[in-house]
XYZ file of C-alpha atoms in Angstrom:
331
model
C 0.000 0.000 0.000
C 1.047 3.638 -0.508
C 1.564 5.652 2.662
C 1.634 9.464 2.783
C 4.873 10.024 4.677
C 6.727 13.061 5.942
C 10.240 11.708 5.478
C 11.799 14.809 7.000
C 10.782 18.454 7.351
C 9.847 19.820 3.931
C 9.860 16.401 2.269
C 6.594 14.485 1.746
C 6.439 11.277 -0.309
C 4.145 8.373 -1.080
C 6.105 5.365 0.142
C 5.129 1.767 -0.506
C 4.790 -0.469 2.543
C 3.347 -3.974 3.026
C -0.345 -4.171 3.888
C -0.500 -4.778 7.673
C -1.276 -8.339 8.736
C -0.521 -8.427 12.486
C -3.496 -7.519 14.637
C -3.201 -7.158 18.434
C -6.008 -8.601 20.524
C -8.931 -6.191 20.734
C -7.827 -4.246 17.654
C -9.398 -4.123 14.196
C -8.349 -3.385 10.634
C -9.959 -0.422 8.883
C -9.633 0.322 5.157
C -9.266 4.093 5.043
C -11.779 6.013 2.923
C -10.900 9.672 3.554
C -8.401 11.715 5.559
C -8.678 15.335 6.649
C -5.470 17.390 6.549
C -4.994 19.205 9.837
C -2.877 22.093 11.068
C -0.817 19.460 12.864
C 0.009 17.861 9.513
C 1.193 21.192 8.109
C 3.344 21.703 11.223
C 4.833 18.224 10.793
C 5.634 19.000 7.156
C 7.239 22.300 8.188
C 9.266 20.658 10.975
C 7.507 22.648 13.702
C 5.930 19.832 15.717
C 7.685 19.356 19.089
C 6.656 15.732 19.791
C 7.454 13.871 16.577
C 10.108 11.654 15.061
C 10.634 11.320 11.297
C 9.778 9.593 9.065
C 6.078 9.648 9.986
C 2.957 8.543 8.134
C 0.598 11.434 8.817
C -3.189 11.496 9.092
C -5.431 11.456 12.174
C -8.763 12.782 10.836
C -9.967 9.460 9.504
C -12.958 7.597 8.097
C -12.928 4.075 6.742
C -14.638 0.714 6.333
C -14.264 -1.964 8.978
C -12.564 -5.034 7.476
C -13.919 -7.623 9.917
C -16.629 -7.242 12.548
C -15.363 -5.823 15.842
C -16.655 -3.983 18.898
C -20.266 -4.684 17.969
C -19.831 -3.078 14.529
C -20.284 -5.216 11.417
C -17.703 -5.603 8.666
C -18.079 -3.078 5.858
C -19.574 -0.409 8.120
C -18.311 3.137 7.635
C -16.605 4.221 10.851
C -15.049 7.299 12.390
C -11.686 6.600 14.004
C -10.831 8.209 17.323
C -7.069 8.732 16.830
C -6.208 9.108 20.529
C -4.898 5.734 21.695
C -4.945 5.754 25.493
C -3.246 3.362 27.905
C -6.370 2.704 29.995
C -4.267 2.491 33.164
C -3.068 5.979 34.111
C -4.916 8.265 36.538
C -6.571 10.261 33.748
C -7.813 7.106 32.015
C -9.144 5.639 35.271
C -11.056 8.895 35.821
C -12.696 8.705 32.388
C -10.403 11.218 30.684
C -8.567 9.200 28.005
C -8.186 12.342 25.879
C -5.449 13.515 28.261
C -3.952 10.099 29.011
C -0.434 10.514 30.390
C 0.790 7.877 27.912
C -1.354 8.906 24.940
C -0.291 7.932 21.428
C -1.980 9.986 18.722
C -2.168 8.462 15.262
C -0.080 10.443 12.805
C 1.939 12.079 15.594
C 3.334 9.659 18.178
C 2.771 6.656 15.886
C 2.080 6.248 12.171
C -1.267 7.589 11.042
C -3.941 6.727 8.534
C -2.904 8.343 5.259
C -2.682 4.848 3.791
C -4.926 2.032 2.566
C -5.302 0.088 5.819
C -4.620 0.709 9.505
C -5.015 -1.242 12.733
C -6.696 0.534 15.666
C -8.301 -0.510 18.955
C -11.905 -1.591 18.353
C -12.979 0.749 21.150
C -11.735 3.703 19.109
C -14.293 3.072 16.346
C -17.751 4.597 16.027
C -20.229 3.686 13.303
C -20.741 6.775 11.120
C -24.469 6.274 10.769
C -26.048 8.793 8.384
C -22.714 10.278 7.279
C -20.782 9.877 4.049
C -17.035 9.180 3.872
C -16.013 12.826 3.574
C -18.275 13.938 6.421
C -16.981 11.131 8.631
C -13.380 12.265 8.038
C -14.305 15.733 9.339
C -15.743 14.587 12.668
C -12.465 14.554 14.618
C -11.459 18.162 13.993
C -14.960 19.372 14.831
C -14.877 17.296 18.026
C -11.965 19.473 19.224
C -14.263 22.513 19.240
C -17.201 20.576 20.665
C -14.985 19.400 23.531
C -13.785 22.942 24.237
C -17.366 24.203 24.424
C -18.356 21.321 26.699
C -15.378 22.092 28.950
C -16.269 25.794 29.131
C -19.632 25.354 30.833
C -21.053 28.292 28.883
C -24.788 28.995 29.083
C -27.303 30.148 26.498
C -27.096 33.905 26.090
C -23.455 34.159 27.142
C -21.229 36.514 25.185
C -18.347 34.549 23.665
C -15.167 35.573 21.863
C -13.202 33.101 19.747
C -9.695 34.295 18.869
C -8.340 32.593 15.772
C -10.714 31.860 12.876
C -8.924 28.851 11.450
C -10.572 25.398 11.272
C -10.441 24.769 15.039
C -11.655 28.283 15.829
C -14.536 27.994 13.364
C -15.500 24.612 14.796
C -15.445 26.044 18.311
C -17.542 29.028 17.225
C -20.110 26.771 15.554
C -20.644 24.674 18.673
C -20.685 27.726 20.934
C -23.473 29.126 18.751
C -25.342 25.826 18.894
C -25.134 26.079 22.690
C -26.953 29.414 22.486
C -24.034 31.822 22.873
C -23.647 35.200 21.183
C -20.445 34.528 19.242
C -17.767 37.029 18.213
C -14.613 36.242 16.208
C -11.193 37.920 16.237
C -8.489 37.178 13.647
C -5.732 39.109 11.909
C -6.784 37.676 8.520
C -9.494 39.594 6.681
C -9.851 36.612 4.343
C -10.591 34.192 7.175
C -13.113 36.567 8.722
C -14.819 37.003 5.352
C -15.181 33.208 5.112
C -16.671 33.132 8.613
C -19.270 35.721 7.631
C -20.108 34.395 4.177
C -20.089 30.653 4.824
C -21.306 30.485 8.430
C -23.143 33.738 9.114
C -20.888 35.065 11.888
C -21.447 38.812 11.693
C -19.550 39.896 14.810
C -16.010 39.735 13.441
C -12.952 41.875 14.187
C -9.630 42.210 12.409
C -8.570 45.040 14.726
C -8.269 43.942 18.379
C -8.819 47.514 19.570
C -12.460 47.277 18.410
C -13.315 44.164 20.388
C -14.260 45.983 23.612
C -16.138 48.873 21.997
C -19.661 49.919 22.997
C -21.742 47.451 24.973
C -18.856 44.964 24.845
C -16.724 47.174 27.110
C -17.279 44.918 30.121
C -15.837 41.910 28.291
C -16.851 38.378 27.388
C -18.213 35.589 29.551
C -16.019 33.040 27.774
C -12.972 33.537 25.574
C -11.678 30.622 23.493
C -8.146 30.841 22.151
C -7.521 28.951 18.903
C -4.559 30.990 17.662
C -1.629 28.747 18.553
C 0.387 31.848 19.487
C 1.625 32.668 22.993
C 1.429 36.421 22.380
C -2.190 36.113 21.265
C -3.075 34.059 24.349
C -1.545 36.724 26.600
C -3.375 39.459 24.664
C -6.679 37.681 25.303
C -6.780 38.243 29.067
C -8.111 41.849 28.872
C -11.125 40.587 26.888
C -12.380 38.572 29.889
C -15.373 39.830 31.824
C -15.646 39.490 35.580
C -16.694 35.941 36.450
C -15.472 34.624 33.100
C -13.646 31.603 31.692
C -10.626 31.463 29.395
C -10.471 28.224 27.402
C -7.128 27.459 25.772
C -7.956 25.244 22.810
C -4.633 25.742 21.066
C -1.385 24.647 22.668
C 1.941 26.460 22.544
C 5.378 25.329 23.667
C 5.983 28.467 25.680
C 5.283 30.210 28.982
C 2.075 32.242 29.309
C 2.243 35.373 31.477
C -0.662 37.392 32.885
C -1.416 40.017 35.506
C -2.388 38.080 38.625
C -4.219 41.005 40.245
C -6.448 41.426 37.182
C -6.947 37.659 36.965
C -8.067 37.393 40.604
C -10.200 40.518 40.430
C -12.196 38.882 37.641
C -12.271 35.463 39.385
C -11.412 34.024 35.983
C -11.117 30.312 35.284
C -8.369 29.153 32.925
C -9.293 25.868 31.270
C -7.078 23.689 29.121
C -8.915 21.748 26.425
C -7.137 18.781 24.881
C -8.361 16.471 22.113
C -11.906 15.093 22.550
C -13.854 12.252 24.170
C -16.474 9.874 22.823
C -19.392 12.113 23.771
C -17.853 14.932 21.686
C -17.627 12.653 18.633
C -21.296 11.745 19.131
C -22.261 15.429 19.506
C -20.566 16.256 16.216
C -22.098 13.354 14.293
C -25.573 14.239 15.553
C -25.087 17.889 14.520
C -24.022 16.843 11.011
C -26.895 14.367 10.629
C -29.415 16.985 11.773
C -28.064 19.608 9.348
C -26.893 21.916 12.148
C -23.302 21.817 10.834
C -22.626 22.162 7.095
C -19.650 20.003 6.144
C -20.055 21.279 2.591
C -19.221 24.786 3.804
C -16.269 23.494 5.832
C -14.674 21.387 3.084
C -12.525 23.596 0.864
C -11.032 20.946 -1.424
C -11.088 17.161 -1.966
C -7.869 15.631 -3.332
C -6.815 12.193 -4.550
C -3.860 10.725 -2.678
C -1.705 10.791 -5.823
C -1.894 14.612 -5.940
C -0.781 15.200 -2.362
C 3.033 15.271 -2.847
C 2.536 18.268 -5.139
C -0.378 19.895 -3.317
C 0.722 19.607 0.332
C 3.544 22.181 -0.020
C 1.134 24.529 -1.805
C -1.531 24.146 0.864
C 1.001 24.576 3.667
C 2.295 27.783 2.072
C -1.037 29.642 2.058
C -3.903 28.523 4.315
C -5.729 31.826 4.756
C -8.531 30.855 2.375
C -8.522 27.199 3.385
C -10.771 25.646 6.003
C -10.418 21.904 5.422
C -8.692 19.846 2.749
C -9.723 16.192 2.569
C -7.853 13.398 0.805
C -9.963 10.639 -0.710
C -8.144 7.303 -0.697
C-alpha cells in the first residue's frame, strides 16, 4: 500500500509499505476512505511539531470501512476513528479522561497515522458513522476538538463569547458555541478568514482590529474567551477581553510560557481551562449535529484531493492557508 509520509521536514512522499497483517487482541483493521489534513500535519511537514520523530505517516482525521466485525460493529460499516490511543491504566484514564492520558499515542503524531490504505486501531476507538458519508466522517475529529472545548467551558445560552483565531479549530469552536446558544464574536488578523466566517457560516460579529473588540456594549468583556490561535502572544493578549466571572479556554497549545497580571486575573475570578483532544461524547455530539443539518460540512470542506496529488499539493496548501478551512484526501 502507498503511505503518505513526511520523510523529514519539507519532504513528503508516497512510500510503498506492506499491507498490515498483524493484529493485536482487541484491535481491528480499517480500510481508510478519507483523511482530513490538519494544522498538525502542516506543522509536521514544516518541521515545527515538538513531539514527533521522522519519518512519519501522517493522518489522524480518519474515516474508513471496517474489514472484519469488531466492537459490535459489522464488517463493511463506515466508521469514524478516534485517533487518541490511550493506555487505559493511568490516573486520567481511570477517571474517564482518556483524551489527556499521560501515555497517549496519537495516530499520525506519536505513531504512524492513517494516510494509507489500511490501519489497525483498537476496536474501542471506532464509532459507526451512521447517516454520514465518507467525507463527512473524516471531518468529525477536527470538529470534536471545538465541541470538547465548548463542553469544557460550561457556557450557558445567552453568554457573550469571543473566539480568537478563525482557522478550522476556531470555526469549529464558534459553531458549537453558537449551537449552545451563545452570542459569538470572532477575532483574527486575517481579513480573508473573517470574510469566510461571515459568508459561509453567518458570523457577523467579526474583528480584524483587536482595539475594536471591547467597543460599545462589549466594554465589560466576554463571559467566555476561546483561544484557537496557537500563538503565545495572542493568548496573553486575550486576558483583557475577559469579563468578571469569566472563563478562558485554551484550545490551542503552545510550547511556551504564558504570562498574565495576577491582580487582574483574581479581580475577575477568571477560570483558565485547558482543552485537549476530545472524548467519545464529543464525537457523538458532532455526528448528531451533522446528521441533523446543524453543521454544514459542505461549507467546511474547501477541497477534496486524490492521494496521488498530495506530494505536489501539500507544499502549496502549507504555504497559504488563509482561504482554506479543510482539505480532505480521498483514498
